[in-house]
Tab-separated table of C-alpha atoms and ligand atoms in Angstrom:
chain	number	residue	atom	x	y	z
Y	104	MET	CA	30.933	-86.405	-9.680
Y	105	ASN	CA	33.415	-89.145	-9.162
Y	106	ILE	CA	36.701	-88.422	-7.647
Y	107	SER	CA	40.029	-90.280	-8.138
Y	108	ILE	CA	41.152	-92.801	-5.763
Y	109	SER	CA	44.360	-90.619	-4.638
Y	110	GLU	CA	41.841	-87.781	-3.974
Y	111	MET	CA	40.020	-90.125	-1.838
Y	112	LYS	CA	42.918	-90.918	0.133
Y	113	ASN	CA	43.593	-87.250	0.526
Y	114	GLN	CA	39.847	-86.697	1.827
Y	115	ILE	CA	40.533	-89.728	4.414
Y	116	CYS	CA	43.634	-87.957	5.612
Y	117	TRP	CA	41.675	-84.636	5.958
Y	118	ALA	CA	38.946	-86.377	7.977
Y	119	SER	CA	41.295	-87.935	10.176
Y	120	LYS	CA	42.938	-85.110	11.396
Y	121	GLU	CA	39.704	-83.252	11.931
Y	122	ILE	CA	38.327	-85.932	14.078
Y	123	TYR	CA	41.448	-86.481	16.003
Y	124	GLN	CA	41.935	-82.884	16.423
Y	125	ARG	CA	38.443	-82.427	17.675
Y	126	GLY	CA	39.004	-85.157	20.364
Y	127	LEU	CA	36.755	-87.798	18.724
Y	128	VAL	CA	39.284	-90.523	18.527
Y	129	ASN	CA	42.576	-91.714	20.138
Y	130	VAL	CA	45.349	-93.160	18.236
Y	131	GLY	CA	44.716	-96.924	17.457
Y	132	GLU	CA	40.768	-96.681	17.792
Y	133	GLY	CA	37.856	-95.746	15.285
Y	134	ASN	CA	38.281	-95.932	11.523
Y	135	ILE	CA	36.962	-93.820	8.572
Y	136	SER	CA	36.155	-95.233	5.033
Y	137	LEU	CA	34.928	-93.866	1.533
Y	138	ARG	CA	32.876	-95.750	-0.786
Y	139	VAL	CA	34.348	-95.983	-4.411
Y	140	LYS	CA	31.397	-95.112	-6.529
Y	141	ASN	CA	30.002	-97.698	-8.946
Y	142	ARG	CA	32.043	-100.367	-7.661
Y	143	ASN	CA	31.998	-102.764	-4.578
Y	144	GLU	CA	35.086	-101.203	-3.150
Y	145	MET	CA	36.114	-98.933	-0.348
Y	146	ILE	CA	38.978	-97.043	0.864
Y	147	ILE	CA	39.613	-97.188	4.471
Y	148	THR	CA	41.906	-96.195	7.191
Y	149	PRO	CA	44.536	-98.813	8.368
Y	150	SER	CA	44.422	-100.577	11.647
Y	151	GLY	CA	46.067	-98.285	14.225
Y	152	ASN	CA	45.351	-95.174	11.948
Y	153	ASN	CA	47.897	-92.377	12.552
Y	154	TYR	CA	45.485	-89.445	13.071
Y	155	LEU	CA	48.281	-87.109	13.909
Y	156	ASN	CA	50.160	-87.450	10.657
Y	157	PRO	CA	47.983	-89.645	8.193
Y	158	LEU	CA	49.623	-90.506	4.792
Y	159	PRO	CA	47.685	-91.182	1.695
Y	160	THR	CA	49.822	-94.121	1.151
Y	161	ASN	CA	48.768	-95.901	4.343
Y	162	MET	CA	45.017	-95.833	3.281
Y	163	VAL	CA	43.881	-99.060	2.141
Y	164	HIS	CA	41.973	-99.655	-0.844
Y	165	ILE	CA	39.975	-102.936	-0.497
Y	166	THR	CA	36.733	-104.852	-2.035
Y	167	PHE	CA	34.006	-105.555	0.045
Y	168	GLU	CA	35.214	-108.821	0.517
Y	169	GLY	CA	38.293	-107.837	2.034
Y	170	LYS	CA	40.667	-108.197	-0.831
Y	171	VAL	CA	43.386	-105.525	-0.935
Y	172	ILE	CA	43.831	-103.717	-4.332
Y	173	THR	CA	46.539	-101.270	-3.635
Y	174	GLU	CA	49.496	-101.645	-1.393
Y	175	GLY	CA	48.823	-99.875	1.920
Y	176	GLU	CA	49.034	-101.196	5.407
Y	177	LYS	CA	46.612	-103.827	7.093
Y	178	PRO	CA	43.115	-102.406	6.895
Y	179	SER	CA	40.848	-101.651	9.716
Y	180	SER	CA	39.662	-104.903	11.591
Y	181	GLU	CA	36.136	-103.197	11.407
Y	182	TYR	CA	35.697	-103.071	7.599
Y	183	ASN	CA	32.707	-105.387	7.737
Y	184	LEU	CA	31.117	-102.835	9.642
Y	185	HIS	CA	31.749	-100.326	6.957
Y	186	ARG	CA	30.812	-102.813	4.013
Y	187	ILE	CA	27.284	-103.779	5.491
Y	188	ILE	CA	26.367	-99.975	5.561
Y	189	TYR	CA	27.658	-99.609	2.018
Y	190	GLU	CA	25.761	-102.655	0.698
Y	191	GLN	CA	22.506	-101.587	2.361
Y	192	ARG	CA	22.563	-97.806	2.022
Y	193	SER	CA	23.218	-96.738	-1.619
Y	194	ARG	CA	23.548	-93.159	-0.715
Y	195	VAL	CA	26.096	-93.557	1.962
Y	196	ASN	CA	29.515	-92.490	0.537
Y	197	CYS	CA	31.467	-92.089	3.725
Y	198	VAL	CA	31.284	-93.857	7.094
Y	199	ILE	CA	33.085	-92.694	10.511
Y	200	HIS	CA	33.353	-94.970	13.388
Y	201	THR	CA	34.641	-93.388	16.823
Y	202	HIS	CA	34.800	-94.283	20.463
Y	203	SER	CA	34.362	-90.553	21.506
Y	204	THR	CA	33.933	-89.978	25.156
Y	205	TYR	CA	30.190	-88.715	25.633
Y	206	SER	CA	28.912	-91.147	22.874
Y	207	SER	CA	30.593	-94.159	24.621
Y	208	ILE	CA	28.897	-93.014	28.026
Y	209	LEU	CA	25.406	-93.632	26.463
Y	210	ALA	CA	27.072	-96.716	24.604
Y	211	VAL	CA	27.988	-98.326	27.907
Y	212	GLN	CA	24.381	-97.677	29.262
Y	213	ARG	CA	23.008	-98.752	26.222
Y	214	LYS	CA	20.981	-95.674	25.936
Y	215	ALA	CA	19.680	-93.822	22.689
Y	216	LEU	CA	20.355	-90.052	22.548
Y	217	PRO	CA	16.955	-88.212	22.297
Y	218	MET	CA	15.940	-85.460	19.833
Y	219	ILE	CA	16.930	-82.452	21.991
Y	220	PHE	CA	18.338	-79.914	19.370
Y	221	GLU	CA	16.671	-78.968	16.127
Y	222	GLU	CA	19.932	-79.445	14.457
Y	223	MET	CA	19.861	-83.033	15.052
Y	224	MET	CA	16.852	-83.331	12.759
Y	225	VAL	CA	18.575	-81.425	9.843
Y	226	PHE	CA	21.784	-83.474	9.909
Y	227	LEU	CA	21.180	-86.822	11.467
Y	228	GLY	CA	17.458	-87.245	10.711
Y	229	GLY	CA	16.369	-87.251	14.671
Y	230	GLY	CA	17.671	-88.589	17.673
Y	231	VAL	CA	20.486	-91.337	17.722
Y	232	PRO	CA	19.330	-94.779	18.548
Y	233	CYS	CA	21.429	-97.191	20.288
Y	234	SER	CA	21.945	-100.893	18.843
Y	235	GLU	CA	22.208	-104.115	20.392
Y	236	TYR	CA	25.620	-105.563	21.468
Y	237	ALA	CA	27.722	-107.371	19.220
Y	238	LEU	CA	31.644	-108.359	19.095
Y	239	THR	CA	33.757	-105.856	17.432
Y	240	GLY	CA	34.997	-107.011	13.954
Y	241	THR	CA	32.091	-109.271	13.386
Y	242	GLU	CA	29.304	-108.960	10.656
Y	243	GLN	CA	26.688	-108.896	13.474
Y	244	LEU	CA	27.980	-105.668	14.746
Y	245	GLY	CA	27.215	-104.231	11.288
Y	246	LYS	CA	23.752	-105.806	10.972
Y	247	ASN	CA	22.900	-104.387	14.486
Y	248	ALA	CA	23.990	-101.082	13.737
Y	249	LEU	CA	22.000	-100.873	10.264
Y	250	LYS	CA	18.972	-102.254	12.144
Y	251	ALA	CA	19.064	-99.793	14.952
Y	252	MET	CA	20.089	-96.838	12.787
Y	253	GLY	CA	16.593	-96.762	11.002
Y	254	LYS	CA	16.369	-93.769	8.676
Y	255	GLN	CA	18.877	-91.727	10.588
Y	256	ASN	CA	22.488	-90.969	9.943
Y	257	ALA	CA	24.043	-92.018	13.265
Y	258	VAL	CA	23.916	-94.819	15.712
Y	259	ILE	CA	25.324	-95.657	19.044
Y	260	LEU	CA	26.754	-99.052	19.255
Y	261	ALA	CA	26.187	-100.779	22.749
Y	262	ASN	CA	29.481	-101.017	24.844
Y	263	HIS	CA	31.451	-99.778	21.941
Y	264	GLY	CA	31.051	-96.112	20.547
Y	265	SER	CA	29.222	-94.624	17.491
Y	266	ILE	CA	28.820	-94.762	13.674
Y	267	ILE	CA	28.044	-91.729	11.684
Y	268	VAL	CA	26.971	-92.215	8.030
Y	269	GLY	CA	26.891	-89.254	5.153
Y	270	ARG	CA	26.562	-88.374	1.531
Y	271	SER	CA	30.158	-86.797	1.840
Y	272	VAL	CA	33.250	-86.924	3.937
Y	273	LYS	CA	32.361	-83.151	5.002
Y	274	HIS	CA	28.710	-84.163	5.866
Y	275	CYS	CA	30.247	-87.277	7.826
Y	276	VAL	CA	32.894	-85.208	9.765
Y	277	PHE	CA	30.361	-82.645	10.737
Y	278	GLY	CA	27.820	-85.379	11.869
Y	279	ALA	CA	30.534	-87.004	14.041
Y	280	GLN	CA	31.322	-83.714	15.692
Y	281	LEU	CA	27.554	-83.139	16.073
Y	282	VAL	CA	26.759	-86.630	17.773
Y	283	GLU	CA	29.463	-86.096	20.361
Y	284	LYS	CA	28.408	-82.566	21.195
Y	285	MET	CA	24.921	-83.492	21.545
Y	286	ALA	CA	25.959	-86.556	23.753
Y	287	LYS	CA	27.919	-84.337	25.931
Y	288	ILE	CA	24.973	-81.960	26.141
Y	289	TYR	CA	22.547	-84.572	27.195
Y	290	VAL	CA	24.722	-86.372	29.457
Y	291	LYS	CA	25.564	-83.326	31.322
Y	292	SER	CA	21.884	-82.128	31.379
Y	293	ILE	CA	20.556	-85.308	32.889
Y	294	SER	CA	23.036	-85.010	35.653
Y	295	ILE	CA	21.343	-81.699	36.749
Y	296	GLY	CA	17.832	-82.350	35.930
Y	297	GLU	CA	14.924	-83.190	33.526
Y	298	VAL	CA	15.964	-82.953	29.808
Y	299	PHE	CA	12.994	-82.245	27.354
Y	300	GLU	CA	12.877	-83.694	24.023
Y	301	ILE	CA	11.392	-81.809	20.945
Y	302	PRO	CA	8.398	-83.398	19.682
Y	303	GLU	CA	8.923	-84.516	16.197
Y	304	GLU	CA	5.829	-82.911	14.783
Y	305	ASN	CA	7.230	-79.564	15.478
Y	306	LEU	CA	10.029	-80.323	13.007
Y	307	SER	CA	8.486	-81.005	9.590
Y	308	ASN	CA	10.092	-78.273	7.783
Y	309	LEU	CA	13.708	-79.639	9.335
Y	310	MET	CA	12.667	-83.161	8.373
Y	311	ASN	CA	12.209	-82.031	4.659
Y	312	ARG	CA	15.579	-80.262	4.736
Y	313	PHE	CA	17.123	-83.526	6.054
Y	314	GLN	CA	15.391	-85.590	3.351
Y	315	GLU	CA	16.559	-83.118	0.490
Y	316	GLU	CA	20.191	-82.623	1.652
Y	317	PHE	CA	21.320	-85.077	3.903
Y	318	SER	CA	19.304	-88.270	4.217
Y	319	THR	CA	21.260	-91.641	3.156
Y	320	ILE	CA	18.170	-93.779	2.462
L	32	LIG	ZN1	35.296	-99.544	17.340
């Protein structure tokens, strides 16, 4: 079902408040976008998004080339990251990028988040890989992210943060919370002892559910 541009802007405002209230972003960092279906366009949060009081009129409607279609604020400088994902993964309708604390702890260590909880398979498609480093705002950042993401719905960006993709804004907000919670459990767990991964061969039913409901490939 196609939704209007104004409804998409409302959805980004909702997602902004959700991820801010859950501590996944600070003011001035991270970004959220939604794909405009059947067009090479997206709606994206502005540079320095006001997560506490986001306004639909602040959200920016741009083409994949970065041309502004409707008046808004300056688009996030990381829109290339979003564009590259939309161009390569046709079922992605929402992208959320955060600098949340525990995901970023893994990011600065350039470590992946292993498959430690069953729900990771259902919603993310498994563990969360870590990409190679690239400078913020560059095309290379998006390319590295996409390459590392594989078939999953999330990736940790080396020395930067994380990206979560989803078929809908609700999936994506949930995925962003899940990645941070799992990263927190993992980081705290390895500080007190050994962490055990769940072998993927035990999870074929959950993998089927991921492919049916949440996969963006
Ligand atoms: Zn960033």
